[in-house]
Coordinates of C-alpha atoms and ligand atoms in Angstrom, one line a residue:
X354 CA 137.1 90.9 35.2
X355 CA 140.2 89.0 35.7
X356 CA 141.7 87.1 38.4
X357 CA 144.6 84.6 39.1
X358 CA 142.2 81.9 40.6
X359 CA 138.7 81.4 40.4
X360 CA 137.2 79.2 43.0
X361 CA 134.1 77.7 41.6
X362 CA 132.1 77.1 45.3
X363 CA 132.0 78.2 48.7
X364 CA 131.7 75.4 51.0
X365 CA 134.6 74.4 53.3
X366 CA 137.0 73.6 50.5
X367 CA 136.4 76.9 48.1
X368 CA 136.5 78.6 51.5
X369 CA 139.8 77.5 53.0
X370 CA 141.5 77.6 49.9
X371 CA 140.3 80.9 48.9
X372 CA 141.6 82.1 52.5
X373 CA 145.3 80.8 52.0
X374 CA 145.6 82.1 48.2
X375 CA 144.3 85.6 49.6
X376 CA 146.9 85.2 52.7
X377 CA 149.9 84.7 50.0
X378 CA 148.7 87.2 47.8
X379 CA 147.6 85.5 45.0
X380 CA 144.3 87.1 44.0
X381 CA 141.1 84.6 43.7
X382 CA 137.0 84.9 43.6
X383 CA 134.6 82.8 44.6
X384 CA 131.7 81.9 42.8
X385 CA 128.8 80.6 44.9
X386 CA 125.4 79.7 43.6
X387 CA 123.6 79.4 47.2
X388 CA 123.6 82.6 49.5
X389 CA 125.6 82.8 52.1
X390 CA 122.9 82.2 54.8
X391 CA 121.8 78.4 52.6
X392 CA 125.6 77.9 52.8
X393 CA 126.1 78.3 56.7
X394 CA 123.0 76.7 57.6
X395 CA 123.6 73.5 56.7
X396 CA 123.5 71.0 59.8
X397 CA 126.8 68.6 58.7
X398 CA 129.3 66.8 60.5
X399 CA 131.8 68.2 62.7
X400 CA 134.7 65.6 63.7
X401 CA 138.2 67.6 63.1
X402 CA 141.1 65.9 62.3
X403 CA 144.5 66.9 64.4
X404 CA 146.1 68.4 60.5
X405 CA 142.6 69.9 59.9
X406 CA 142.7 72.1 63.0
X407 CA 146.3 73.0 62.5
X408 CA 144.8 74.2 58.8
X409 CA 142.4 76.3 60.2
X410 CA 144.7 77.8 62.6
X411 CA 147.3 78.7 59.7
X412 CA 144.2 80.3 58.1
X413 CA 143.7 82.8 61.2
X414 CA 139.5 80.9 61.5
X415 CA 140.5 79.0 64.7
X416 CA 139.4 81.5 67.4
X417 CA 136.1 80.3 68.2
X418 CA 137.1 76.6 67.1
X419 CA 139.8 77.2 70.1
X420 CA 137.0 78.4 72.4
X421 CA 134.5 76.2 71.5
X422 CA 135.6 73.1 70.0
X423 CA 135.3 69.9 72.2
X424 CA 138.9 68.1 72.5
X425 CA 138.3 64.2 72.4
X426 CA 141.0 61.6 73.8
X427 CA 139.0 58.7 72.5
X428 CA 135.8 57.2 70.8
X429 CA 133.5 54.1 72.0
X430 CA 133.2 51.1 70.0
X431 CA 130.3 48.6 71.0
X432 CA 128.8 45.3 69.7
X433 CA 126.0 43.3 71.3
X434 CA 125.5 45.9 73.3
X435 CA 129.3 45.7 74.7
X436 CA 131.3 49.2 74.8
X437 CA 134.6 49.3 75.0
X438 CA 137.2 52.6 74.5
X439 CA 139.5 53.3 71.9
X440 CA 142.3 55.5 73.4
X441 CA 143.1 57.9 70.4
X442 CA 145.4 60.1 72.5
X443 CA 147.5 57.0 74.1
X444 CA 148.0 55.4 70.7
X445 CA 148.7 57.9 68.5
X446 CA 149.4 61.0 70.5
X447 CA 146.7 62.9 68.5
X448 CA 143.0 64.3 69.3
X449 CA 139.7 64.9 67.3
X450 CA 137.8 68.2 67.8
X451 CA 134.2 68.1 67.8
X452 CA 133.2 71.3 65.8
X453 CA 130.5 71.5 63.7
X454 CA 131.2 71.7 60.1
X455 CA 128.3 74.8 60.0
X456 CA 130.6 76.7 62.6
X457 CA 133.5 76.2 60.5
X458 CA 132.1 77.5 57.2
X459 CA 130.6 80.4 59.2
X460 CA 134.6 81.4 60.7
X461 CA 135.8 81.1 57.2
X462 CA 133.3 83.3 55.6
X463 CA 133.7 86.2 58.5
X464 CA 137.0 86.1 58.5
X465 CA 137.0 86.4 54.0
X466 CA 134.1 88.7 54.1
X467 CA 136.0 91.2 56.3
X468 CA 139.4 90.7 54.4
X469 CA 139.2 90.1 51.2
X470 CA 135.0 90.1 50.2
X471 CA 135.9 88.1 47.4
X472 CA 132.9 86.1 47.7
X473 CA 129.7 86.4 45.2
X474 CA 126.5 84.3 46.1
X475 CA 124.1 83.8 44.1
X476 CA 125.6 83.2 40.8
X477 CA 124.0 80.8 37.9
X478 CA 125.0 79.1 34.9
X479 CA 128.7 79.2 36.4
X480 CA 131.0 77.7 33.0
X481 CA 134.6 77.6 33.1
X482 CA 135.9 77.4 30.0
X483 CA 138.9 77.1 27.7
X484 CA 140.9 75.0 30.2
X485 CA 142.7 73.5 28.2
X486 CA 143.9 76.9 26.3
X487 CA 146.5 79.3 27.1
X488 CA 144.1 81.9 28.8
X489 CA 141.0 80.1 30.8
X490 CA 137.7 81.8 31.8
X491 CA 134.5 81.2 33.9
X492 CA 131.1 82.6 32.6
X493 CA 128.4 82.9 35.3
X494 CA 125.7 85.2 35.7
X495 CA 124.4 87.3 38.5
X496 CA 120.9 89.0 38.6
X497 CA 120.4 87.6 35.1
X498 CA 123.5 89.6 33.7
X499 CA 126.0 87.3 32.1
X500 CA 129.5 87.8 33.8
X501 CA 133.0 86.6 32.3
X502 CA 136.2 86.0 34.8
X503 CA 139.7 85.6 33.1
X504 CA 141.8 83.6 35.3
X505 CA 145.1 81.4 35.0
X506 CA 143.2 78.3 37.0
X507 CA 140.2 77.1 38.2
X508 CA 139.9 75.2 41.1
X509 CA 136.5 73.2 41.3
X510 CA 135.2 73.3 45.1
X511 CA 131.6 72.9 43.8
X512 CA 130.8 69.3 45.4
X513 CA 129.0 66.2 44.5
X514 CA 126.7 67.6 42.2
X515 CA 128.5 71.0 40.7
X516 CA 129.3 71.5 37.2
X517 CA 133.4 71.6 37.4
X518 CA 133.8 67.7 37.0
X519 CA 131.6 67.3 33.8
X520 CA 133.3 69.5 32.1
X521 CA 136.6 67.1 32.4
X522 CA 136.2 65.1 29.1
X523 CA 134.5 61.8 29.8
X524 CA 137.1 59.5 28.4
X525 CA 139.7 61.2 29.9
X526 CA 138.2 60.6 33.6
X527 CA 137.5 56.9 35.5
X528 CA 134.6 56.8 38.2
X529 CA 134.8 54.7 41.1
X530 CA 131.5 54.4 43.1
X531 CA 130.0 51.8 45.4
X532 CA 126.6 52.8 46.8
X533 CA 125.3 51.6 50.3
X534 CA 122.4 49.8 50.6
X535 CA 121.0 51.5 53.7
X536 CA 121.0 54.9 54.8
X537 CA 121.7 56.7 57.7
X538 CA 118.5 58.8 60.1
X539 CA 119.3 61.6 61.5
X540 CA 118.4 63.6 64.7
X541 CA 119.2 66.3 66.4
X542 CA 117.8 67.1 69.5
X543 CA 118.3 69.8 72.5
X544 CA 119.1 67.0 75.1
X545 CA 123.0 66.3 76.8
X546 CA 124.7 64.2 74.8
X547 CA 124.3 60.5 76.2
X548 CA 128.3 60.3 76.4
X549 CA 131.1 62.6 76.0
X550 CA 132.6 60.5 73.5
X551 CA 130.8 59.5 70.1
X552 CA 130.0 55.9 70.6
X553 CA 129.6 53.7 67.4
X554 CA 127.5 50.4 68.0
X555 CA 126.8 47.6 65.8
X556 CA 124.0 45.9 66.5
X557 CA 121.7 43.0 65.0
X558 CA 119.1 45.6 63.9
X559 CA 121.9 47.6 62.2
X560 CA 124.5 50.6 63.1
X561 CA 123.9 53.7 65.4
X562 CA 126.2 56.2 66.5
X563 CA 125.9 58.9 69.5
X564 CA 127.2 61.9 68.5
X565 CA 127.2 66.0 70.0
X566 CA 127.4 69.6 68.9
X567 CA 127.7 70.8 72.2
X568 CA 126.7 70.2 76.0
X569 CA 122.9 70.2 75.6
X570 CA 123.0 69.4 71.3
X571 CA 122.4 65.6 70.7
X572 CA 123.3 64.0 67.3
X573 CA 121.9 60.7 66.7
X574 CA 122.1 58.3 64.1
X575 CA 120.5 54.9 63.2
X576 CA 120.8 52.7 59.7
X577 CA 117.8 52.6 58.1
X578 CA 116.8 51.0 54.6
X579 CA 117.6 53.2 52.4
X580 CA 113.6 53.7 51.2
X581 CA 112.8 54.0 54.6
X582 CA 110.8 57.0 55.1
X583 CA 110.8 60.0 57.4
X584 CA 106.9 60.1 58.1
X585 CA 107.9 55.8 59.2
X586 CA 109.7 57.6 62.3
X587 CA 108.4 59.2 65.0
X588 CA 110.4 60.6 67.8
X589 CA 109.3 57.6 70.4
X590 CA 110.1 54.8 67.6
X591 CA 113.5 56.5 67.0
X592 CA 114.5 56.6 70.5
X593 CA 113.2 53.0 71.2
X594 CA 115.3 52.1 68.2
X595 CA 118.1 53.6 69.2
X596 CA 118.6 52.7 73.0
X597 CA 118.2 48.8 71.4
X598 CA 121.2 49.4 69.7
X599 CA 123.4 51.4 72.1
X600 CA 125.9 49.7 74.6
X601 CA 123.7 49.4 77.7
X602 CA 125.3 52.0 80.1
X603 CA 124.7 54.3 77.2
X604 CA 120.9 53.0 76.9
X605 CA 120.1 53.0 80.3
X606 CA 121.3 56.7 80.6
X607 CA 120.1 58.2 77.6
X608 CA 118.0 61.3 77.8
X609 CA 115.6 61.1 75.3
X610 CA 113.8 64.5 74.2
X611 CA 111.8 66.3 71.1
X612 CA 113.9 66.2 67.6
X613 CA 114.6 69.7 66.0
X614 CA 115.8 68.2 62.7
X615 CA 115.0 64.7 61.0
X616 CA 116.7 63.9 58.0
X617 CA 117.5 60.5 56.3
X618 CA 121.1 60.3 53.9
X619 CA 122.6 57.8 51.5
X620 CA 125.6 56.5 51.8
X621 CA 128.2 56.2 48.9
X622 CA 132.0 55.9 48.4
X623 CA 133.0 58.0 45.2
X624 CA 136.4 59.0 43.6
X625 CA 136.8 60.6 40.1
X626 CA 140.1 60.3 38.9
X627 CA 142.4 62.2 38.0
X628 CA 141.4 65.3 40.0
X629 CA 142.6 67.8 37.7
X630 CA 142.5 68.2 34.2
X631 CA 144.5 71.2 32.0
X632 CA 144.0 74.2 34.2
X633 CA 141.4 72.7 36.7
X634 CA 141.4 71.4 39.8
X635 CA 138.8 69.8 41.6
X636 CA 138.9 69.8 45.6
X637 CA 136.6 68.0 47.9
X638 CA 133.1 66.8 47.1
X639 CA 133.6 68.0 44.0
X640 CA 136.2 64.4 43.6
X641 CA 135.3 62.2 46.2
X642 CA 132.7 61.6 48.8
X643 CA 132.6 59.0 51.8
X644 CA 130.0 57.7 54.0
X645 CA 130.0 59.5 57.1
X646 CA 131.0 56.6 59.0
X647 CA 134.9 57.4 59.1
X648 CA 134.0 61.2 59.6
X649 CA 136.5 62.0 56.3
X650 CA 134.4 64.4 54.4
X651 CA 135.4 67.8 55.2
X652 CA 139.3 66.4 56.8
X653 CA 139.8 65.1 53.2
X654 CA 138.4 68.5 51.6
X655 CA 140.8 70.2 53.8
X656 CA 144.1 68.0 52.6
X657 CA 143.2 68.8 49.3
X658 CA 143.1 72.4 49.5
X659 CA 146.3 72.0 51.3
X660 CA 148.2 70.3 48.4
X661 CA 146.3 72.6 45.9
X662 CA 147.1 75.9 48.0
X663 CA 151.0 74.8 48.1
X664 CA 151.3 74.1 44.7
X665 CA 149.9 76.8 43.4
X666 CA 151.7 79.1 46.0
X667 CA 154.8 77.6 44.3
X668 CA 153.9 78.1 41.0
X669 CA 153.2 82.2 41.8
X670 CA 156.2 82.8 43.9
X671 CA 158.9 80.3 43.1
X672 CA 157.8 79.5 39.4
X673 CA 157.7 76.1 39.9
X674 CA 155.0 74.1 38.5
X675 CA 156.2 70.2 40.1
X676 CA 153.7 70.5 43.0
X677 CA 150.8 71.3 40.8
X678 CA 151.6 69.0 38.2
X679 CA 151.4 65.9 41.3
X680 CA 148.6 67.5 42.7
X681 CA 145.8 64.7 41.1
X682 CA 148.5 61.8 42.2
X683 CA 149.5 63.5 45.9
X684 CA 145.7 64.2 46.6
X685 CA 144.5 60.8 45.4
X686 CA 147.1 58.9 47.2
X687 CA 145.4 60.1 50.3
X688 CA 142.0 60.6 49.2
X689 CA 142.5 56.4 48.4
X690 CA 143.4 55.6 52.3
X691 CA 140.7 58.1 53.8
X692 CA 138.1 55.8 51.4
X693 CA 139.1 52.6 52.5
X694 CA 139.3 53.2 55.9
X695 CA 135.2 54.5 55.4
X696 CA 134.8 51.6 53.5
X697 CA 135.8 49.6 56.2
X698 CA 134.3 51.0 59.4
X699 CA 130.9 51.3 57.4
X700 CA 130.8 47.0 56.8
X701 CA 132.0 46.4 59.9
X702 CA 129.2 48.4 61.9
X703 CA 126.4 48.0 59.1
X704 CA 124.0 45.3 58.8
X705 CA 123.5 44.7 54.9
X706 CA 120.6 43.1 53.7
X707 CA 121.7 39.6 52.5
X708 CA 123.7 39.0 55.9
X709 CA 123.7 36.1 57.5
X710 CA 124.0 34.8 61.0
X711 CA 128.0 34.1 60.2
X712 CA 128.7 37.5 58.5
X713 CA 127.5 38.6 62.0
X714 CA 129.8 36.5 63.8
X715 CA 132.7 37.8 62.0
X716 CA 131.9 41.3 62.6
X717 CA 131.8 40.7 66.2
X718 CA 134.5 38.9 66.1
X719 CA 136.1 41.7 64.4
X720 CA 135.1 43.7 67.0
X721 CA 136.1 41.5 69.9
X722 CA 139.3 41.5 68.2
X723 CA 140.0 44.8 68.1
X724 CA 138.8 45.2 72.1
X725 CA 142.0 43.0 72.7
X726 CA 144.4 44.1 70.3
X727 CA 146.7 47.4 71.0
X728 CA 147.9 46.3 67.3
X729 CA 144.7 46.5 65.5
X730 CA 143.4 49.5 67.9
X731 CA 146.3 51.6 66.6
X732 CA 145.7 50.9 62.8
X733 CA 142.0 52.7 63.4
X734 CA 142.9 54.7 65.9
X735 CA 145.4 56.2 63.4
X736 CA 143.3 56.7 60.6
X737 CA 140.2 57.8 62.8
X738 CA 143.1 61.1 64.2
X739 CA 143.5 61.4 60.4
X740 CA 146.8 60.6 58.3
X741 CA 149.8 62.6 58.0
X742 CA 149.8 65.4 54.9
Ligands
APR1303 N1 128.2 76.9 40.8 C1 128.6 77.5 42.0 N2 128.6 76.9 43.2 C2 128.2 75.6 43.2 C3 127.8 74.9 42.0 C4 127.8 75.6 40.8 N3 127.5 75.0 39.6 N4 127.4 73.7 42.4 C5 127.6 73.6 43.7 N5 128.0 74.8 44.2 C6 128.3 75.1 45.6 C7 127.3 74.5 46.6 O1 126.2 75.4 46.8 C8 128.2 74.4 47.9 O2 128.1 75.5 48.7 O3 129.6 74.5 45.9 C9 129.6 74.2 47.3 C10 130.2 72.8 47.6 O4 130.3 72.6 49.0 P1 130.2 71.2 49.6 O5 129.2 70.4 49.0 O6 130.1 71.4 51.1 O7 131.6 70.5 49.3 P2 133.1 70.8 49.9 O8 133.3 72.3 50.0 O9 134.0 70.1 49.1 O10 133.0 70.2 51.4 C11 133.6 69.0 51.6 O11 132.5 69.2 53.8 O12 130.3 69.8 53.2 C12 131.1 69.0 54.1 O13 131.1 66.8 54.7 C13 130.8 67.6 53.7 O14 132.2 66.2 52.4 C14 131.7 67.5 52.5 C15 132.9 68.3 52.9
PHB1304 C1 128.1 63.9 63.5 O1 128.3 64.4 64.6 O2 127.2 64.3 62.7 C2 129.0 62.7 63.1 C3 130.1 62.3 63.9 C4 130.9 61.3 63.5 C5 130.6 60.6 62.3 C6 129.5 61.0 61.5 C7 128.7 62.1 61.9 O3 131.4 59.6 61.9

């Protein structure tokens, strides 16, 4: 087999990239090791970004997204049980869309699988190889028979805990990681959502946010210690937790009912520079992950793809290689800002373990700060929209 670009992963970045290559032309596979139905079913995230909509209109995947998605002016801050609105639309002119990440990867995969079918699930032992040579290849196998792709790039979309950034050479790459000592539990349940904006609270007892999927689809979260266990949480306990946390017109009108899914994540900040190396390129997870607190993970997949898709289009159709060469330096630049800014909303709404009663003060006074400030409501309020790319 051979190929121009073989995608190694089919979440949302292998996905949307695979989708703009096949627009332009420019032949590509995707190698996936889950099946398709493991893929869609995963219950993630689902806060747009204003450019990540835009992408996934360019793409042709925004019909549903259109029909669907929930358009939201602003967000709710609170601490000490005080809530107060931050007016996205008023300070920066730009929206979020509420639209679950799982609804996104299922649009991009019906939308592939009737255009192009370039996908193949259920692959193992996926190996690119030769990157650094003149003609590059993935092995992988597929019902135990070992495959071989011949390709002129690979672009790693293969996340956290795929195999396309080991095989960048060790002392050529520089990890960044900080690790979170709490993590985040997780409910959904088949209630209205308590507001409809996502409220984030800090609170004595630690962070919670209030969070949707749709009209009568809850999302809630609340910090927990990070070896807290599920079995430690039963549906009364969370929702006793929770409505402690929650400004109080929130907790006095939350609608509490039986969780369909219970999960408890970490929380890490992670960048692997540089993100590309010979003939690779790695997109997404696959470079950088962020706690969920800034809602960055798949907007800063998408800007990746969109500097990878555009210099690779270049180098096909206009021979230039510029764009491609910048991609690791373009990406990062962003990838840096999108970091901090999680970084930054996740120590000001978390309690950490060794805080005292004055690191509490200052986060409320952070807080209080940015309830009277139009200066320092804008400097989130931008980010939160999402940066220019
Ligand atoms: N071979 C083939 N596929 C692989 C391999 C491998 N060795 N390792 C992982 N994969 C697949 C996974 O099964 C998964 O479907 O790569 C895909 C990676 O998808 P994600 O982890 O979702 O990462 P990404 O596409 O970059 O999405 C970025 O969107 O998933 C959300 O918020 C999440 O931050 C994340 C963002
Ligand atoms: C979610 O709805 O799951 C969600 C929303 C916003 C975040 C994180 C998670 O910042």
């Amino acid at each position: 087999m051979r190929t121009k670009v073989v995608i190694i992963g089919g979440g949302p970045s292998g996905l949307l990239l695979s989708r703009f290559l096949s627009l332009d032309g420019i032949d590509n596979i995707v190698l996936e090791k889950q099946s398709k139905s493991h893929v869609i079913g995963r219950i993630r995230a689902g806060v747009l970004e204003s450019g990540t909509t835009k992408m996934l209109q360019k793409a042709g995947v925004s019909g549903r997204l259109n029909k669907e998605g929930f358009v939201h002016d602003g967000i709710q801050l609170s601490f000490k049980n005080h809530g107060f609105r931050i007016d996205l639309k008023k300070l920066t002119n730009k929206h979020v869309t509420v639209y679950g990440q799982t609804e996104v990867t299922k649009d991009l995969y019906e939308k592939i699988e009737k255009e192009n079918n370039n996908i193949i699930n259920n692959v193992d032992d996926v190996l690119p190889q030769d990157l650094d040579q003149k003609n590059p290849f993935v092995t992988f196998k597929k019902d135990g028979v070992e495959n071989k792709i011949k390709c002129d790039f690979v672009a790693g979309c293969d996340g956290y805990h795929g195999i396309s950034r080991q095989v960048i050479p060790q002392n050529l790459t520089k990890i960044y990681e900080k690790v979170y000592p709490f993590g985040w539990l997780g409910i959904l349940s088949e209630t209205p959502p308590v507001s409809d904006e996502l409220i984030y609270a800090n609170h004595g007892n630690g962070f919670a946010l209030a969070s949707m999927r749709n009209s009568n689809l809850s999302r809630y979260y609340i910090q927990t210690p990070i070896t807290d266990k599920i079995e430690n949480w039963t549906d009364k306990k969370f929702w006793e937790e929770l409505k402690k946390r929650l400004p109080t017109h929130a907790a006095d009108t939350l609608i509490t009912g039986k969780s369909i899914e219970k999960s408890i994540a970490p929380l890490r900040s992670f960048v692997c520079e540089p993100m590309s190396w010979q003939k690779l390129f790695l997109v997404g997870d696959a470079a950088h992950i962020v706690p969920p607190t800034g809602a960055k993970g798949l907007n800063l997949a998408v800007s990746d793809v969109y500097y990878l898709y555009n210099g690779l289009k270049k180098h096909y159709l206009l021979n230039i290689d510029n764009d491609l060469k910048l991609y690791s330096q373009i990406a990062l630049s962003r990838v840096w800002k999108a970091i901090r800014f999680s970084w930054w909303m996740t120590t000001t709404f978390h309690k950490f373990p060794e805080q005292t009663d004055f690191d509490q003060c200052i986060q409320d006074s952070e807080l209080a700060y940015l309830e009277n400030s139009i200066a320092s409501q804008t400097v989130l309020a931008e980010n939160y929209v999402g940066l220019p790319f």
